[in-house]
Amino acid sequence: MARRQWTSGEADRAEFREERRSLFRITVAPTIWALHFAASYAVAGLTCARLADDGPDVVLMRLVIGAGTLVALGLIVWLGWRSWQQWDASDEGRRLDDQPTSRDRHRFLGHAAFLLSIVSFIGVIYTVLPVLLIGSCL
Amino acid sequence: MTSDATHPSRAGRGNPEPIGTFPPTEEMLSEPVPEELARAQEERLRKTWETPKGWRYWTAVNNSEVGVWYSLTAFGFMLLAGVLALLMRVQLAVPDNDFLSAETFNQFFTMHGSAMMFLFAVPMFEAVAILILPAFLAARDMPFPRLSAFGFWCFVIGGVFVMGSVLFGVAPNSGWFMYPPLATKAEGLGSDIWLLGLSFIEVASIAAAVELIVGVLKCRPPGMRINVMPLYAWYVLVVGGMILFAFPPLIAGDFLFEMERSFDWPFFDPERGGDPMLWQHLFWIFGHPEVYIIFLPSIAIAAMIVPTAARRPMVGYSWIVLSAVGTGFLSFGLWVHHMFTTGLPNISLGFFSAASEAVVIPTGIQIFAFVATLMVGRVRMSLPMLWIAGALAIFTAGGLTGIMVAIAPFDWQVHDTYFIVAHLHYTLFGGMVFPVMAGVYYFYPFIRKQTMSERLGRWSFWLTFVGFNVTFLPMHLTGLKGMPRRVFTYPGDIGWDWLNMISTIGSFIVAAGILVFAWDLIRPKGHQPTPPRNPWDAGTLEWTHDVPAENWGTRSIPYVTSRYPLWDQPKLQERLDAGRYYLPDAAEGLRETMITSVIDARPLQVLRVTGPSWITLWAAAFTGGAFIVPTFHIYWPAILSAILAVACIIWWLWTSTAQIPEAEHKDVGLGLKLPIYVSGPEAPGWWGVWITMLGDSTAFASLVFGVFFYWTADRSFPPEGYPFVDMGLALGGAVLLSASWAVNLWVRGTARRQSAMQALALAMLLAIGGAAALIASAALPGLDPTAHVYPAIMWALIVWIVAHVSLGVIMQGYCLAGFAFGRITARYDAPLWNTCLYWHFLALQVLVAVAMTALLPRVL
């Protein structure tokens, strides 16, 4: 079979290869938010409904959700840091990423992932507020 | 010449690679096409894409035809649902009115909500997307045109059936969210009509989602990388993904609900361990994301109109992407805010209250990006922009009351009052109706090659805008004064009468505005001069359309290097028209479009898409029969109808998809030759199966959620002393089905036709044996699904798996026949890849189902 001769319009570096996985990667931070949200809801539901025979163990619930929150926030911060690096992957600093080049596409995906990790971070904080503020099942 | 640019397509043994040059050089692009040749090409393209004439017109599957039918039908249902609203407003205009009976009023509000949601808002998104998405992407058509047509006809049949029930006084009457026990115990056919009719339409929605996701990911023009694709495509991608996770829980809920209605399986009956709350959860896990499924694609229209009006690129493209994706995710964490008064623990309410506030962040960001674009641009207040401005004003007001009702204690005060009615209409009018109207004015010259009237448009806008506020602004107060929703009348001495009168007057002003719009839409415009090709000076590819109209979608498929190609690529239009870009010809007389890679839109394949056919209508008619006939509790004709529907779909796939081509490659122009037949993860069909099965797994996961829900909510689940599913038979079934999966996978790797056929026959037998073992595992120990919810949910999981195994066996049989008749070979093996992919998902579901039925209850 004849080999394609892709003429490349720019100096693609290896890291700018077509990132088929990176489209999914921008959804990782919000997925962590979703998992944290669902897990917190499940833990609270179990504590306050199913296992509430001798009075719900709120302290344990708050510890479990608190630990889960630290893990979720840690992961999101790490993802955010990685995508910040990806966004800044050039010598020119952060600028618009609207050119039809592999570099701009790479930076764009980094930028989108970075912004989504910020929103996810705030989302996780919001989720945990009721646990911090209420302190019981009520 | 760089090696990193090639990307391996090892999937599908021996998928051929593209040959030649990409991207095209400036020199290649400026090479003229001889006039003689160009004219011959145009003639061939025109003939290939010709719309059928006469009564065969209805066999058309082209996105431009189906999209117009789809949107007009949805608009028609909207007018009907609007008439119901007016009749209700007449009833409520004065106290103690007897214009409508209580029963009629119940049917009307149920149908008004159901029709606006299921027959107008969601289908309108699909309709508009089918109509304009290919144009944004300069694609000739959607990847699966017959699927769009099938979805449309399903929608028409289901919609007419559901809507028609109002005329016979048997419409559903339990509210658009059909809460049990009211809805499960309701007399008559209403609840069944709602469930089966709308399930049918939900299937059509998932079909559209598959089509649109594959369209965005695989049908972009060469060069249109993911960071330059139009924002509209981003929104469609997000919404398609949301549909896959939002609609399936409702389908699972419908399945449980109908099993209770038809066969007395007590899923929502507390006397036998059931729980009506499960329905509320499943419904709102669908219902809240659905609000955003309606909102995002409409705001996507705004995202196309705003840059055009501001005459500059959108400010903060990545921020809008963040906003769309972020809203898509967060909207799944809101569903319990519809259930604040159901007695859930307050801590649980707190989570949903917090998420409901958090969703404001991404939603707000996109509004600020729009406003920023308008501020830095040179705004031309065109008619579409006027509607968008109205939309932003109304939506923001609705968003502010949304923040109020997201706070649980406030919601307890106004729950089920007219305050909520006001809130939801502000969000839906601002978030959906106004942007869609803007879109109709904006895209009309593209769709019809005519313009709508500026004067009538302004009349329509001001009537609708003023009328809307006159109707719904007072309702906030009506609600705060305590008037509940859904009451058919009220006494005159408690201060609600004048507010209701104002609302009724306002509703007729809105109706006048909509009628002006409807008249403008359909009035003959033959005497008008043809509008310019790009009347708004927009920058996106839909305005490369042909005036007068041509059916080929695009004369040639351009090489795109900008977010706003018409602004930034000055020679694009001329070259596109001259046929200097890709696929300028239809030499074989077959409908073709280009498939490109997901991230960077590198050309991969020439996809031959399906053309006009009656089979989509037949398939939709029989599918309709399979859903509609059971409404009347008649089952044999329904089963027959289902079999015929499957037969139609098999015939359609057999005769028109994955045809073995006459050559491996096709010259698409500009020195590039692309493969015609591709199988495995490079092929759009494989993506279609993958996306469908993702949705299918979500529905299955909802059933699994049901098991855990019953366990959490009820201390005696599973009930003491009740028989378990037989462990040996269940595990045996899992082993047989896994063996079937493994044999199927082995076939994909073999090159020998004879052994492939024998193996497929074996796989079918193993699968049938496995399904039988699973049925026996519940039947032999005597699990009676009507006795208690525990056996009922066990049976529901088994019925689900057995139905899927049946489909899996049909697919294996299809592959067997394909080998026998030479339609499938070791090289041309796309159906085999798709069947294997289906079985991957099925095998996983089997393992989970066996764990849930045989193992889990023993542990619990």
PDB file of N, CA and C in Angstrom, chain B residues 769-834:
ATOM      1  N   GLY B 769     -29.206 -20.737  24.605  1.00  0.00           N
ATOM      2  CA  GLY B 769     -29.117 -21.575  25.807  1.00  0.00           C
ATOM      3  C   GLY B 769     -28.930 -20.721  27.059  1.00  0.00           C
ATOM      4  N   GLY B 770     -28.073 -19.709  26.944  1.00  0.00           N
ATOM      5  CA  GLY B 770     -27.807 -18.837  28.088  1.00  0.00           C
ATOM      6  C   GLY B 770     -29.057 -18.093  28.527  1.00  0.00           C
ATOM      7  N   ALA B 771     -29.802 -17.576  27.544  1.00  0.00           N
ATOM      8  CA  ALA B 771     -31.030 -16.847  27.877  1.00  0.00           C
ATOM      9  C   ALA B 771     -32.024 -17.780  28.552  1.00  0.00           C
ATOM     10  N   ALA B 772     -32.133 -19.005  28.028  1.00  0.00           N
ATOM     11  CA  ALA B 772     -33.065 -19.966  28.617  1.00  0.00           C
ATOM     12  C   ALA B 772     -32.673 -20.271  30.059  1.00  0.00           C
ATOM     13  N   ALA B 773     -31.374 -20.419  30.304  1.00  0.00           N
ATOM     14  CA  ALA B 773     -30.910 -20.705  31.660  1.00  0.00           C
ATOM     15  C   ALA B 773     -31.271 -19.562  32.609  1.00  0.00           C
ATOM     16  N   LEU B 774     -31.136 -18.320  32.130  1.00  0.00           N
ATOM     17  CA  LEU B 774     -31.466 -17.176  32.998  1.00  0.00           C
ATOM     18  C   LEU B 774     -32.950 -17.159  33.337  1.00  0.00           C
ATOM     19  N   ILE B 775     -33.789 -17.453  32.321  1.00  0.00           N
ATOM     20  CA  ILE B 775     -35.236 -17.482  32.590  1.00  0.00           C
ATOM     21  C   ILE B 775     -35.525 -18.569  33.625  1.00  0.00           C
ATOM     22  N   ALA B 776     -34.920 -19.750  33.401  1.00  0.00           N
ATOM     23  CA  ALA B 776     -35.177 -20.859  34.318  1.00  0.00           C
ATOM     24  C   ALA B 776     -34.699 -20.525  35.732  1.00  0.00           C
ATOM     25  N   SER B 777     -33.613 -19.753  35.831  1.00  0.00           N
ATOM     26  CA  SER B 777     -33.050 -19.473  37.149  1.00  0.00           C
ATOM     27  C   SER B 777     -34.033 -18.708  38.029  1.00  0.00           C
ATOM     28  N   ALA B 778     -34.939 -17.951  37.426  1.00  0.00           N
ATOM     29  CA  ALA B 778     -35.941 -17.239  38.227  1.00  0.00           C
ATOM     30  C   ALA B 778     -37.264 -18.001  38.250  1.00  0.00           C
ATOM     31  N   ALA B 779     -37.579 -18.706  37.149  1.00  0.00           N
ATOM     32  CA  ALA B 779     -38.878 -19.382  37.065  1.00  0.00           C
ATOM     33  C   ALA B 779     -38.918 -20.612  37.968  1.00  0.00           C
ATOM     34  N   LEU B 780     -37.857 -21.408  37.971  1.00  0.00           N
ATOM     35  CA  LEU B 780     -37.894 -22.664  38.724  1.00  0.00           C
ATOM     36  C   LEU B 780     -38.046 -22.472  40.237  1.00  0.00           C
ATOM     37  N   PRO B 781     -37.301 -21.500  40.841  1.00  0.00           N
ATOM     38  CA  PRO B 781     -37.499 -21.316  42.286  1.00  0.00           C
ATOM     39  C   PRO B 781     -38.858 -20.685  42.607  1.00  0.00           C
ATOM     40  N   GLY B 782     -39.641 -20.325  41.584  1.00  0.00           N
ATOM     41  CA  GLY B 782     -40.985 -19.811  41.827  1.00  0.00           C
ATOM     42  C   GLY B 782     -41.034 -18.351  42.236  1.00  0.00           C
ATOM     43  N   LEU B 783     -40.211 -17.508  41.621  1.00  0.00           N
ATOM     44  CA  LEU B 783     -40.300 -16.070  41.888  1.00  0.00           C
ATOM     45  C   LEU B 783     -41.524 -15.512  41.157  1.00  0.00           C
ATOM     46  N   ASP B 784     -42.464 -14.970  41.927  1.00  0.00           N
ATOM     47  CA  ASP B 784     -43.690 -14.457  41.319  1.00  0.00           C
ATOM     48  C   ASP B 784     -43.616 -12.934  41.261  1.00  0.00           C
ATOM     49  N   PRO B 785     -43.497 -12.373  40.066  1.00  0.00           N
ATOM     50  CA  PRO B 785     -43.269 -10.923  39.969  1.00  0.00           C
ATOM     51  C   PRO B 785     -44.449 -10.080  40.449  1.00  0.00           C
ATOM     52  N   THR B 786     -45.638 -10.659  40.570  1.00  0.00           N
ATOM     53  CA  THR B 786     -46.743  -9.821  41.045  1.00  0.00           C
ATOM     54  C   THR B 786     -46.845  -9.828  42.567  1.00  0.00           C
ATOM     55  N   ALA B 787     -46.079 -10.718  43.217  1.00  0.00           N
ATOM     56  CA  ALA B 787     -46.248 -10.867  44.656  1.00  0.00           C
ATOM     57  C   ALA B 787     -45.581  -9.742  45.437  1.00  0.00           C
ATOM     58  N   HIS B 788     -44.401  -9.326  44.977  1.00  0.00           N
ATOM     59  CA  HIS B 788     -43.616  -8.361  45.745  1.00  0.00           C
ATOM     60  C   HIS B 788     -42.650  -7.680  44.790  1.00  0.00           C
ATOM     61  N   VAL B 789     -42.153  -6.524  45.199  1.00  0.00           N
ATOM     62  CA  VAL B 789     -41.263  -5.790  44.307  1.00  0.00           C
ATOM     63  C   VAL B 789     -39.909  -6.502  44.150  1.00  0.00           C
ATOM     64  N   TYR B 790     -39.521  -7.308  45.148  1.00  0.00           N
ATOM     65  CA  TYR B 790     -38.223  -7.982  45.012  1.00  0.00           C
ATOM     66  C   TYR B 790     -38.204  -8.953  43.825  1.00  0.00           C
ATOM     67  N   PRO B 791     -39.146  -9.941  43.745  1.00  0.00           N
ATOM     68  CA  PRO B 791     -39.134 -10.766  42.535  1.00  0.00           C
ATOM     69  C   PRO B 791     -39.387  -9.946  41.269  1.00  0.00           C
ATOM     70  N   ALA B 792     -40.183  -8.885  41.393  1.00  0.00           N
ATOM     71  CA  ALA B 792     -40.488  -8.083  40.196  1.00  0.00           C
ATOM     72  C   ALA B 792     -39.227  -7.446  39.617  1.00  0.00           C
ATOM     73  N   ILE B 793     -38.380  -6.876  40.482  1.00  0.00           N
ATOM     74  CA  ILE B 793     -37.186  -6.203  39.942  1.00  0.00           C
ATOM     75  C   ILE B 793     -36.164  -7.234  39.459  1.00  0.00           C
ATOM     76  N   MET B 794     -36.151  -8.431  40.106  1.00  0.00           N
ATOM     77  CA  MET B 794     -35.278  -9.507  39.603  1.00  0.00           C
ATOM     78  C   MET B 794     -35.709  -9.897  38.191  1.00  0.00           C
ATOM     79  N   TRP B 795     -37.024 -10.074  38.035  1.00  0.00           N
ATOM     80  CA  TRP B 795     -37.537 -10.421  36.706  1.00  0.00           C
ATOM     81  C   TRP B 795     -37.285  -9.307  35.697  1.00  0.00           C
ATOM     82  N   ALA B 796     -37.411  -8.066  36.147  1.00  0.00           N
ATOM     83  CA  ALA B 796     -37.191  -6.947  35.208  1.00  0.00           C
ATOM     84  C   ALA B 796     -35.776  -7.018  34.643  1.00  0.00           C
ATOM     85  N   LEU B 797     -34.794  -7.310  35.504  1.00  0.00           N
ATOM     86  CA  LEU B 797     -33.414  -7.414  35.015  1.00  0.00           C
ATOM     87  C   LEU B 797     -33.282  -8.572  34.022  1.00  0.00           C
ATOM     88  N   ILE B 798     -33.940  -9.691  34.342  1.00  0.00           N
ATOM     89  CA  ILE B 798     -33.817 -10.853  33.456  1.00  0.00           C
ATOM     90  C   ILE B 798     -34.512 -10.588  32.118  1.00  0.00           C
ATOM     91  N   VAL B 799     -35.705  -9.977  32.183  1.00  0.00           N
ATOM     92  CA  VAL B 799     -36.412  -9.653  30.931  1.00  0.00           C
ATOM     93  C   VAL B 799     -35.542  -8.733  30.072  1.00  0.00           C
ATOM     94  N   TRP B 800     -34.916  -7.768  30.729  1.00  0.00           N
ATOM     95  CA  TRP B 800     -34.040  -6.825  30.009  1.00  0.00           C
ATOM     96  C   TRP B 800     -32.932  -7.589  29.276  1.00  0.00           C
ATOM     97  N   ILE B 801     -32.266  -8.514  30.013  1.00  0.00           N
ATOM     98  CA  ILE B 801     -31.151  -9.250  29.410  1.00  0.00           C
ATOM     99  C   ILE B 801     -31.650 -10.152  28.281  1.00  0.00           C
ATOM    100  N   VAL B 802     -32.770 -10.840  28.515  1.00  0.00           N
ATOM    101  CA  VAL B 802     -33.271 -11.761  27.493  1.00  0.00           C
ATOM    102  C   VAL B 802     -33.632 -10.987  26.214  1.00  0.00           C
ATOM    103  N   ALA B 803     -34.249  -9.818  26.381  1.00  0.00           N
ATOM    104  CA  ALA B 803     -34.582  -9.015  25.190  1.00  0.00           C
ATOM    105  C   ALA B 803     -33.309  -8.631  24.440  1.00  0.00           C
ATOM    106  N   HIS B 804     -32.268  -8.284  25.195  1.00  0.00           N
ATOM    107  CA  HIS B 804     -31.011  -7.895  24.533  1.00  0.00           C
ATOM    108  C   HIS B 804     -30.328  -9.089  23.880  1.00  0.00           C
ATOM    109  N   VAL B 805     -30.431 -10.259  24.548  1.00  0.00           N
ATOM    110  CA  VAL B 805     -29.831 -11.446  23.925  1.00  0.00           C
ATOM    111  C   VAL B 805     -30.554 -11.746  22.611  1.00  0.00           C
ATOM    112  N   SER B 806     -31.884 -11.596  22.586  1.00  0.00           N
ATOM    113  CA  SER B 806     -32.623 -11.849  21.341  1.00  0.00           C
ATOM    114  C   SER B 806     -32.062 -10.989  20.221  1.00  0.00           C
ATOM    115  N   LEU B 807     -31.860  -9.709  20.538  1.00  0.00           N
ATOM    116  CA  LEU B 807     -31.317  -8.817  19.517  1.00  0.00           C
ATOM    117  C   LEU B 807     -29.902  -9.243  19.131  1.00  0.00           C
ATOM    118  N   GLY B 808     -29.134  -9.660  20.133  1.00  0.00           N
ATOM    119  CA  GLY B 808     -27.763 -10.106  19.855  1.00  0.00           C
ATOM    120  C   GLY B 808     -27.748 -11.321  18.937  1.00  0.00           C
ATOM    121  N   VAL B 809     -28.704 -12.234  19.150  1.00  0.00           N
ATOM    122  CA  VAL B 809     -28.776 -13.419  18.289  1.00  0.00           C
ATOM    123  C   VAL B 809     -29.160 -13.014  16.863  1.00  0.00           C
ATOM    124  N   ILE B 810     -30.086 -12.067  16.753  1.00  0.00           N
ATOM    125  CA  ILE B 810     -30.452 -11.598  15.406  1.00  0.00           C
ATOM    126  C   ILE B 810     -29.220 -11.018  14.706  1.00  0.00           C
ATOM    127  N   MET B 811     -28.415 -10.277  15.442  1.00  0.00           N
ATOM    128  CA  MET B 811     -27.217  -9.680  14.827  1.00  0.00           C
ATOM    129  C   MET B 811     -26.220 -10.758  14.411  1.00  0.00           C
ATOM    130  N   GLN B 812     -26.096 -11.787  15.250  1.00  0.00           N
ATOM    131  CA  GLN B 812     -25.203 -12.885  14.863  1.00  0.00           C
ATOM    132  C   GLN B 812     -25.734 -13.576  13.607  1.00  0.00           C
ATOM    133  N   GLY B 813     -27.062 -13.759  13.565  1.00  0.00           N
ATOM    134  CA  GLY B 813     -27.667 -14.372  12.383  1.00  0.00           C
ATOM    135  C   GLY B 813     -27.441 -13.525  11.133  1.00  0.00           C
ATOM    136  N   TYR B 814     -27.495 -12.205  11.324  1.00  0.00           N
ATOM    137  CA  TYR B 814     -27.250 -11.282  10.211  1.00  0.00           C
ATOM    138  C   TYR B 814     -25.832 -11.480   9.669  1.00  0.00           C
ATOM    139  N   CYS B 815     -24.881 -11.617  10.586  1.00  0.00           N
ATOM    140  CA  CYS B 815     -23.491 -11.827  10.165  1.00  0.00           C
ATOM    141  C   CYS B 815     -23.345 -13.182   9.479  1.00  0.00           C
ATOM    142  N   LEU B 816     -24.025 -14.197  10.022  1.00  0.00           N
ATOM    143  CA  LEU B 816     -23.971 -15.526   9.410  1.00  0.00           C
ATOM    144  C   LEU B 816     -24.473 -15.460   7.969  1.00  0.00           C
ATOM    145  N   ALA B 817     -25.624 -14.800   7.804  1.00  0.00           N
ATOM    146  CA  ALA B 817     -26.169 -14.652   6.449  1.00  0.00           C
ATOM    147  C   ALA B 817     -25.217 -13.843   5.582  1.00  0.00           C
ATOM    148  N   GLY B 818     -24.573 -12.843   6.194  1.00  0.00           N
ATOM    149  CA  GLY B 818     -23.626 -12.024   5.442  1.00  0.00           C
ATOM    150  C   GLY B 818     -22.479 -12.853   4.880  1.00  0.00           C
ATOM    151  N   PHE B 819     -21.954 -13.752   5.700  1.00  0.00           N
ATOM    152  CA  PHE B 819     -20.901 -14.646   5.206  1.00  0.00           C
ATOM    153  C   PHE B 819     -21.452 -15.562   4.120  1.00  0.00           C
ATOM    154  N   ALA B 820     -22.646 -16.115   4.366  1.00  0.00           N
ATOM    155  CA  ALA B 820     -23.212 -17.081   3.425  1.00  0.00           C
ATOM    156  C   ALA B 820     -23.414 -16.465   2.054  1.00  0.00           C
ATOM    157  N   PHE B 821     -23.865 -15.209   2.005  1.00  0.00           N
ATOM    158  CA  PHE B 821     -24.175 -14.590   0.715  1.00  0.00           C
ATOM    159  C   PHE B 821     -23.064 -13.669   0.229  1.00  0.00           C
ATOM    160  N   GLY B 822     -21.896 -13.772   0.859  1.00  0.00           N
ATOM    161  CA  GLY B 822     -20.763 -12.982   0.369  1.00  0.00           C
ATOM    162  C   GLY B 822     -20.860 -11.498   0.662  1.00  0.00           C
ATOM    163  N   ARG B 823     -21.748 -11.096   1.590  1.00  0.00           N
ATOM    164  CA  ARG B 823     -21.850  -9.674   1.945  1.00  0.00           C
ATOM    165  C   ARG B 823     -20.784  -9.302   2.974  1.00  0.00           C
ATOM    166  N   ILE B 824     -20.299 -10.308   3.701  1.00  0.00           N
ATOM    167  CA  ILE B 824     -19.245 -10.067   4.688  1.00  0.00           C
ATOM    168  C   ILE B 824     -18.073 -10.983   4.341  1.00  0.00           C
ATOM    169  N   THR B 825     -16.881 -10.420   4.337  1.00  0.00           N
ATOM    170  CA  THR B 825     -15.677 -11.231   4.147  1.00  0.00           C
ATOM    171  C   THR B 825     -14.667 -10.782   5.189  1.00  0.00           C
ATOM    172  N   ALA B 826     -13.507 -11.440   5.185  1.00  0.00           N
ATOM    173  CA  ALA B 826     -12.500 -11.050   6.168  1.00  0.00           C
ATOM    174  C   ALA B 826     -12.098  -9.593   5.986  1.00  0.00           C
ATOM    175  N   ARG B 827     -12.153  -9.073   4.766  1.00  0.00           N
ATOM    176  CA  ARG B 827     -11.792  -7.684   4.545  1.00  0.00           C
ATOM    177  C   ARG B 827     -12.986  -6.754   4.786  1.00  0.00           C
ATOM    178  N   TYR B 828     -14.161  -7.167   4.320  1.00  0.00           N
ATOM    179  CA  TYR B 828     -15.338  -6.303   4.441  1.00  0.00           C
ATOM    180  C   TYR B 828     -16.190  -6.790   5.610  1.00  0.00           C
ATOM    181  N   ASP B 829     -15.773  -6.387   6.810  1.00  0.00           N
ATOM    182  CA  ASP B 829     -16.342  -7.013   8.006  1.00  0.00           C
ATOM    183  C   ASP B 829     -16.992  -6.014   8.961  1.00  0.00           C
ATOM    184  N   ALA B 830     -17.500  -4.895   8.440  1.00  0.00           N
ATOM    185  CA  ALA B 830     -18.068  -3.881   9.343  1.00  0.00           C
ATOM    186  C   ALA B 830     -19.200  -4.429  10.215  1.00  0.00           C
ATOM    187  N   PRO B 831     -20.176  -5.192   9.662  1.00  0.00           N
ATOM    188  CA  PRO B 831     -21.255  -5.693  10.535  1.00  0.00           C
ATOM    189  C   PRO B 831     -20.722  -6.566  11.676  1.00  0.00           C
ATOM    190  N   LEU B 832     -19.652  -7.295  11.388  1.00  0.00           N
ATOM    191  CA  LEU B 832     -19.081  -8.155  12.414  1.00  0.00           C
ATOM    192  C   LEU B 832     -18.492  -7.328  13.556  1.00  0.00           C
ATOM    193  N   TRP B 833     -17.795  -6.268  13.194  1.00  0.00           N
ATOM    194  CA  TRP B 833     -17.246  -5.365  14.213  1.00  0.00           C
ATOM    195  C   TRP B 833     -18.356  -4.776  15.072  1.00  0.00           C
ATOM    196  N   ASN B 834     -19.444  -4.377  14.400  1.00  0.00           N
ATOM    197  CA  ASN B 834     -20.535  -3.748  15.147  1.00  0.00           C
ATOM    198  C   ASN B 834     -21.214  -4.753  16.069  1.00  0.00           C
TER     199      ASN B 834
END
